[in-house]
Amino acid sequence: MTHGSYVHDQLLYDTDEELVAAVAPYVAAGSEAGETVVVSTTAPVAELLHRALGHDDQVVHLRTEDAYAHPPRTLTTFMQMVRDHVRAGTTGFRIVGQIDWDVSPERQREWLRHESLVNRALGEFAIPIHGLCLYDLRSVPLDVIAAAARAHPHHVDLCGRRANPTYAPPEVFLPSVATPVELPADPAVTLRLREPSDMASFRSALTAASAESRLGPADVDAFVVAVFEIVTNALLHGEPPVDIRLAVTDGRISCSVTDVGSGFDDPLAGHLPPPEDATGASYGLWLARQLCDHVTSGQTDDGFCVRLDLLAG
Amino acid sequence: MPRVVIRTPVGQILSVRQRSEPVDDRPSGDFDGHQLLMHRNAQERGAVLTEWVLDGLAHHEQVIVADDAGETHGVLADHGVDVDAALTSGRLLLASPEACVEDHRVLVDRALDAAHRRVRLAFRIEFQERLLSDREGDEFEASLDESVGSRPFSVLCQCGLEGDRPFDAPIRRHHGRMYSRHLSADPGPDLTVLRGEVDLSNAASCTAAVSAAAGSCTGGRFRIDLSGLEFLGVAGCRSILDGTAEFRRNGGSVSLLSPTSLSQIVLGHVDLPASVTIEPASW
């Protein structure tokens, strides 16, 4: 079962030998076929593969900590990478990926969403694309492996490759790993906006409050832009008044934007880059996801709420 | 005549211009030329008009305000201007809108003949809409341009943004030159300068200003200086793209010069068409 032209496999292994036995021929096949091959793994796995395969100019090696640093940005980067290679004339694309799951539960859910979204994001190119995701049974939490399994149309293990009957497409998978939206506790700033002309005065308050965090100036700028895109959406597509709560702690800045409208119910909203001529809310939400560490949304007692979080460091 | 233009959005002008005593009789820089103020409400207009009147009086200019039913007296008095003293001295003149549109040059030349070294006129776009057809409005604004270019004369046109008032025509008649509470556009022959902030609240007027400026661009490359733009959201970015769409459709290219780091956040994420390039600041 594939989605578009993207073949997305989950490899389960619990020894280095199993890993090499599955990945080395996978990489070699892509290289021999003249495909672009990108291998994004931790250093130990890269070393194992290098020993098995030797050096190959056709294979691009990336480090997990670089390639998989921020789920929404990783998705955008992969899409851009494929787009660039398609323009350069590549006839096929092959990705070996290894996510670092030793992260917070919040971030784990972000990566699970990534694993699902990649089916849609890479499924819309005209060339065949193969992805092989590495799940080490010795280190990746079992609940993560089980959840991620539903995001992969195929599974690969010692017994071979087979279609996954529990595969859930993104519009089904994403709600199952959604993070409930919560208003930030102990807000330093609370504001109510009724019309676009209120935005400029709020911007200075937001910038000043954000500067109290441990975030650097570039992060504060990014957060201000993200919040304003969400406020713009609320004023433009939601229903005023728009209530804002901003909370700043040493290592985190959080902002909720709540309007009394019904919000959006598309689980993919803002997860994929908008088309070039997009003018709607999807652009602002997508940008906010690119700029923040966590974006959650949903109905609350007060209305539809989007919450943005940015972490220091 | 060298043209000096508004350099900051209105709020910043008001915060730095606190003169109460006449300084000298040189022309004021901030209000020189043919300006278009886009105001959101009467309070905002009143504050700028007062600043403009006081600036003219401080510089010993003849200050003419097109006035309807004595409204200006109250507006200026509410902001602390001694209107009666200014009227008695002859330095402030409240003229009927009809007299202004009939031939403003008569008023200007009369003031100059009366030994005023400079003259300034404040005129509301709504008078124009009431008294003139579209074609006559074009001609009136062109005649103001001509007077500003040939006499020691400046004009402050005022356009309210209340309700659904269309503002494309006023901005076009001012060749894209406008300023408002949070945004100013200053088109020149080679370069259009945007200053302030562009978000949802003023994206439409930004589109109109950029469109008018791009329409006047005679070369194949339209350059916009973004170094003074303190905030640019997706709506603002879209407004620039929309404002230059026709120019680009006709084969032109657009250069966005020296965007601030904050503007670059959005510009870096929006999928800009090939006809639009970003030129970072060079040192």
Coordinates of N, CA, C and O in Angstrom, one line a residue, chain B residues 170-252:
Chain B
P170 N -7.4 57.9 -3.9 CA -6.6 58.9 -3.3 C -5.1 58.5 -3.3 O -4.2 59.3 -3.5
I171 N -4.8 57.2 -3.0 CA -3.4 56.8 -3.0 C -2.8 56.9 -4.4 O -1.7 57.3 -4.5
R172 N -3.6 56.5 -5.4 CA -3.1 56.6 -6.7 C -2.8 58.0 -7.1 O -1.8 58.3 -7.7
R173 N -3.7 58.9 -6.7 CA -3.5 60.4 -7.1 C -2.3 61.0 -6.3 O -1.8 62.0 -6.7
H174 N -1.9 60.3 -5.3 CA -0.7 60.8 -4.6 C 0.5 59.9 -5.0 O 1.5 59.9 -4.2
H175 N 0.4 59.2 -6.0 CA 1.5 58.4 -6.6 C 2.0 57.4 -5.6 O 3.2 57.0 -5.7
G176 N 1.2 56.9 -4.7 CA 1.6 55.9 -3.7 C 2.2 56.5 -2.5 O 2.6 55.8 -1.5
R177 N 2.3 57.8 -2.4 CA 2.9 58.4 -1.2 C 1.8 58.6 -0.2 O 0.8 59.3 -0.4
M178 N 2.0 58.0 0.9 CA 1.0 58.1 2.0 C 1.7 57.8 3.3 O 2.7 57.2 3.4
Y179 N 1.0 58.3 4.4 CA 1.4 57.8 5.7 C 0.2 57.7 6.6 O -0.8 58.3 6.4
S180 N 0.4 56.8 7.6 CA -0.7 56.5 8.5 C -0.1 56.3 9.8 O 1.1 56.4 10.0
R181 N -1.0 55.9 10.8 CA -0.5 55.7 12.2 C 0.7 54.8 12.2 O 1.6 55.0 13.0
H182 N 0.7 53.7 11.4 CA 1.8 52.7 11.5 C 2.5 52.4 10.2 O 3.3 51.5 10.2
L183 N 2.2 53.2 9.2 CA 2.9 52.9 7.9 C 3.1 54.1 7.1 O 2.1 54.9 7.0
S184 N 4.2 54.3 6.5 CA 4.4 55.3 5.5 C 5.0 54.7 4.2 O 5.8 53.8 4.3
A185 N 4.6 55.2 3.1 CA 5.1 54.8 1.8 C 5.6 56.1 1.1 O 4.9 57.1 1.0
D186 N 6.9 56.0 0.7 CA 7.5 57.2 0.1 C 8.2 56.8 -1.2 O 9.3 56.3 -1.3
P187 N 7.4 56.9 -2.3 CA 7.9 56.5 -3.6 C 8.8 57.5 -4.2 O 8.5 58.7 -4.1
G188 N 9.9 57.1 -4.8 CA 10.8 58.0 -5.5 C 11.0 57.5 -6.9 O 10.5 56.5 -7.2
P189 N 11.7 58.2 -7.7 CA 11.9 57.8 -9.1 C 12.6 56.4 -9.2 O 12.4 55.6 -10.1
D190 N 13.5 56.2 -8.2 CA 14.3 54.9 -8.3 C 14.0 53.9 -7.2 O 14.3 52.8 -7.3
L191 N 13.3 54.4 -6.2 CA 13.2 53.6 -5.0 C 11.9 54.0 -4.2 O 11.7 55.2 -4.0
T192 N 11.2 53.0 -3.8 CA 10.1 53.3 -2.9 C 10.4 52.8 -1.5 O 10.9 51.7 -1.3
V193 N 10.2 53.6 -0.5 CA 10.6 53.3 0.8 C 9.3 53.1 1.7 O 8.4 53.9 1.7
L194 N 9.3 51.9 2.3 CA 8.2 51.6 3.2 C 8.8 51.7 4.7 O 9.8 51.2 4.9
R195 N 8.0 52.3 5.5 CA 8.4 52.4 6.9 C 7.3 52.1 7.8 O 6.1 52.4 7.5
G196 N 7.6 51.6 9.0 CA 6.5 51.3 10.0 C 6.3 49.8 10.1 O 7.2 49.0 10.2
E197 N 5.0 49.5 10.0 CA 4.6 48.1 10.2 C 3.5 47.8 9.2 O 2.6 48.6 9.0
V198 N 3.5 46.6 8.6 CA 2.4 46.1 7.7 C 1.8 44.9 8.3 O 2.5 43.8 8.4
D199 N 0.6 44.9 8.7 CA -0.1 43.7 9.1 C -1.5 43.8 8.5 O -1.8 44.6 7.6
L200 N -2.4 42.9 9.0 CA -3.7 42.8 8.5 C -4.5 44.2 8.5 O -5.2 44.5 7.6
S201 N -4.1 45.0 9.5 CA -4.9 46.3 9.6 C -4.6 47.3 8.5 O -5.5 48.1 8.2
N202 N -3.5 47.2 7.9 CA -3.1 48.2 6.9 C -2.6 47.6 5.6 O -2.0 48.3 4.7
A203 N -2.8 46.3 5.4 CA -2.3 45.6 4.3 C -2.9 46.2 3.0 O -2.3 46.3 2.0
A204 N -4.2 46.5 3.1 CA -4.9 47.0 1.8 C -4.3 48.3 1.4 O -4.1 48.5 0.2
S205 N -4.1 49.2 2.4 CA -3.5 50.5 1.9 C -2.1 50.3 1.5 O -1.6 51.1 0.6
C206 N -1.4 49.4 2.0 CA 0.0 49.1 1.6 C -0.1 48.6 0.1 O 0.7 49.0 -0.7
T207 N -1.0 47.7 -0.2 CA -1.2 47.2 -1.5 C -1.4 48.4 -2.5 O -0.8 48.5 -3.6
A208 N -2.3 49.3 -2.1 CA -2.7 50.4 -3.0 C -1.4 51.3 -3.2 O -1.2 51.8 -4.3
A209 N -0.7 51.6 -2.1 CA 0.5 52.4 -2.2 C 1.6 51.8 -3.1 O 2.1 52.5 -4.0
V210 N 1.8 50.5 -2.9 CA 2.8 49.8 -3.7 C 2.4 49.8 -5.2 O 3.2 50.0 -6.1
S211 N 1.1 49.5 -5.3 CA 0.6 49.4 -6.7 C 0.7 50.7 -7.4 O 1.1 50.8 -8.6
A212 N 0.4 51.8 -6.8 CA 0.5 53.1 -7.4 C 1.9 53.5 -7.7 O 2.3 54.0 -8.8
A213 N 2.8 53.1 -6.8 CA 4.2 53.4 -7.0 C 4.8 52.6 -8.1 O 5.5 53.1 -9.0
A214 N 4.4 51.3 -8.1 CA 4.9 50.4 -9.2 C 4.4 50.9 -10.6 O 5.0 50.8 -11.6
G215 N 3.1 51.4 -10.5 CA 2.5 51.9 -11.8 C 3.3 53.1 -12.4 O 3.2 53.3 -13.6
S216 N 4.0 53.8 -11.5 CA 4.7 55.0 -11.9 C 6.2 54.6 -12.3 O 6.9 55.5 -12.7
C217 N 6.5 53.4 -12.0 CA 7.9 53.0 -12.3 C 8.2 52.8 -13.8 O 7.4 52.1 -14.5
T218 N 9.2 53.5 -14.3 CA 9.4 53.6 -15.7 C 10.4 52.5 -16.2 O 10.4 52.1 -17.3
G219 N 11.2 52.0 -15.2 CA 12.2 51.0 -15.6 C 11.6 49.6 -15.5 O 10.4 49.4 -15.2
G220 N 12.4 48.6 -15.7 CA 12.0 47.2 -15.6 C 12.1 46.7 -14.2 O 11.7 45.5 -14.0
R221 N 12.8 47.4 -13.3 CA 13.0 46.9 -12.0 C 12.4 47.9 -11.0 O 12.8 49.1 -11.0
F222 N 11.5 47.4 -10.1 CA 10.9 48.2 -9.1 C 11.6 47.9 -7.8 O 11.6 46.7 -7.4
R223 N 12.1 48.8 -7.1 CA 12.9 48.6 -5.9 C 12.1 49.1 -4.7 O 11.7 50.3 -4.7
I224 N 12.1 48.3 -3.6 CA 11.4 48.7 -2.4 C 12.4 48.6 -1.3 O 12.9 47.5 -1.0
D225 N 12.6 49.7 -0.6 CA 13.5 49.6 0.6 C 12.7 49.2 1.8 O 11.7 49.9 2.2
L226 N 13.0 48.1 2.4 CA 12.3 47.6 3.6 C 13.1 47.8 4.9 O 12.6 47.3 5.9
S227 N 14.2 48.6 4.8 CA 15.0 48.7 6.0 C 14.3 49.4 7.2 O 14.6 49.2 8.3
G228 N 13.3 50.2 6.9 CA 12.6 50.9 7.9 C 11.3 50.2 8.3 O 10.5 50.7 9.1
L229 N 11.1 49.0 7.8 CA 9.8 48.3 8.1 C 10.1 47.4 9.4 O 10.8 46.4 9.3
E230 N 9.4 47.8 10.4 CA 9.7 47.1 11.7 C 8.9 45.8 11.9 O 9.3 45.0 12.7
F231 N 7.8 45.7 11.1 CA 7.1 44.4 11.2 C 6.5 44.1 9.8 O 5.9 45.0 9.2
L232 N 6.7 42.9 9.4 CA 6.1 42.5 8.1 C 5.5 41.1 8.3 O 6.3 40.1 8.5
G233 N 4.2 41.0 8.4 CA 3.5 39.7 8.5 C 3.3 39.1 7.1 O 3.6 39.7 6.1
V234 N 2.6 37.9 7.1 CA 2.3 37.3 5.8 C 1.3 38.2 5.1 O 1.5 38.3 3.9
A235 N 0.4 38.8 5.8 CA -0.5 39.7 5.1 C 0.2 40.9 4.5 O -0.1 41.3 3.3
G236 N 1.3 41.4 5.1 CA 2.1 42.5 4.6 C 2.9 42.0 3.4 O 3.0 42.7 2.3
C237 N 3.4 40.8 3.5 CA 4.2 40.2 2.4 C 3.2 40.1 1.1 O 3.6 40.4 0.0
R238 N 2.0 39.6 1.4 CA 1.0 39.4 0.3 C 0.7 40.7 -0.3 O 0.5 40.8 -1.5
S239 N 0.6 41.8 0.6 CA 0.3 43.1 0.0 C 1.3 43.6 -0.9 O 1.0 44.2 -1.9
I240 N 2.6 43.3 -0.6 CA 3.6 43.7 -1.6 C 3.5 42.9 -2.9 O 3.7 43.5 -4.0
L241 N 3.3 41.6 -2.7 CA 3.2 40.8 -3.9 C 2.0 41.2 -4.8 O 2.0 41.3 -6.0
D242 N 0.9 41.5 -4.1 CA -0.4 41.9 -4.8 C -0.1 43.3 -5.5 O -0.6 43.5 -6.6
G243 N 0.5 44.2 -4.7 CA 0.7 45.5 -5.2 C 1.6 45.6 -6.4 O 1.6 46.5 -7.3
T244 N 2.5 44.6 -6.6 CA 3.4 44.5 -7.7 C 3.0 43.5 -8.8 O 3.7 43.3 -9.7
A245 N 1.9 42.9 -8.6 CA 1.5 41.8 -9.5 C 1.4 42.3 -10.9 O 1.9 41.6 -11.8
E246 N 0.7 43.4 -11.1 CA 0.5 43.9 -12.5 C 1.9 44.2 -13.1 O 2.2 43.9 -14.3
F247 N 2.7 44.9 -12.3 CA 4.0 45.3 -12.8 C 4.8 44.1 -13.2 O 5.5 44.0 -14.3
R248 N 4.7 43.0 -12.4 CA 5.5 41.8 -12.7 C 4.9 41.0 -13.9 O 5.6 40.5 -14.7
R249 N 3.5 41.1 -14.0 CA 2.9 40.5 -15.2 C 3.3 41.1 -16.5 O 3.4 40.4 -17.5
N250 N 3.7 42.4 -16.4 CA 4.1 43.1 -17.6 C 5.6 42.9 -17.8 O 6.2 43.6 -18.6
G251 N 6.2 42.0 -17.1 CA 7.6 41.6 -17.4 C 8.6 42.3 -16.4 O 9.8 42.1 -16.5
G252 N 8.1 43.1 -15.5 CA 9.0 43.8 -14.5 C 9.5 42.8 -13.4 O 8.9 41.8 -13.2

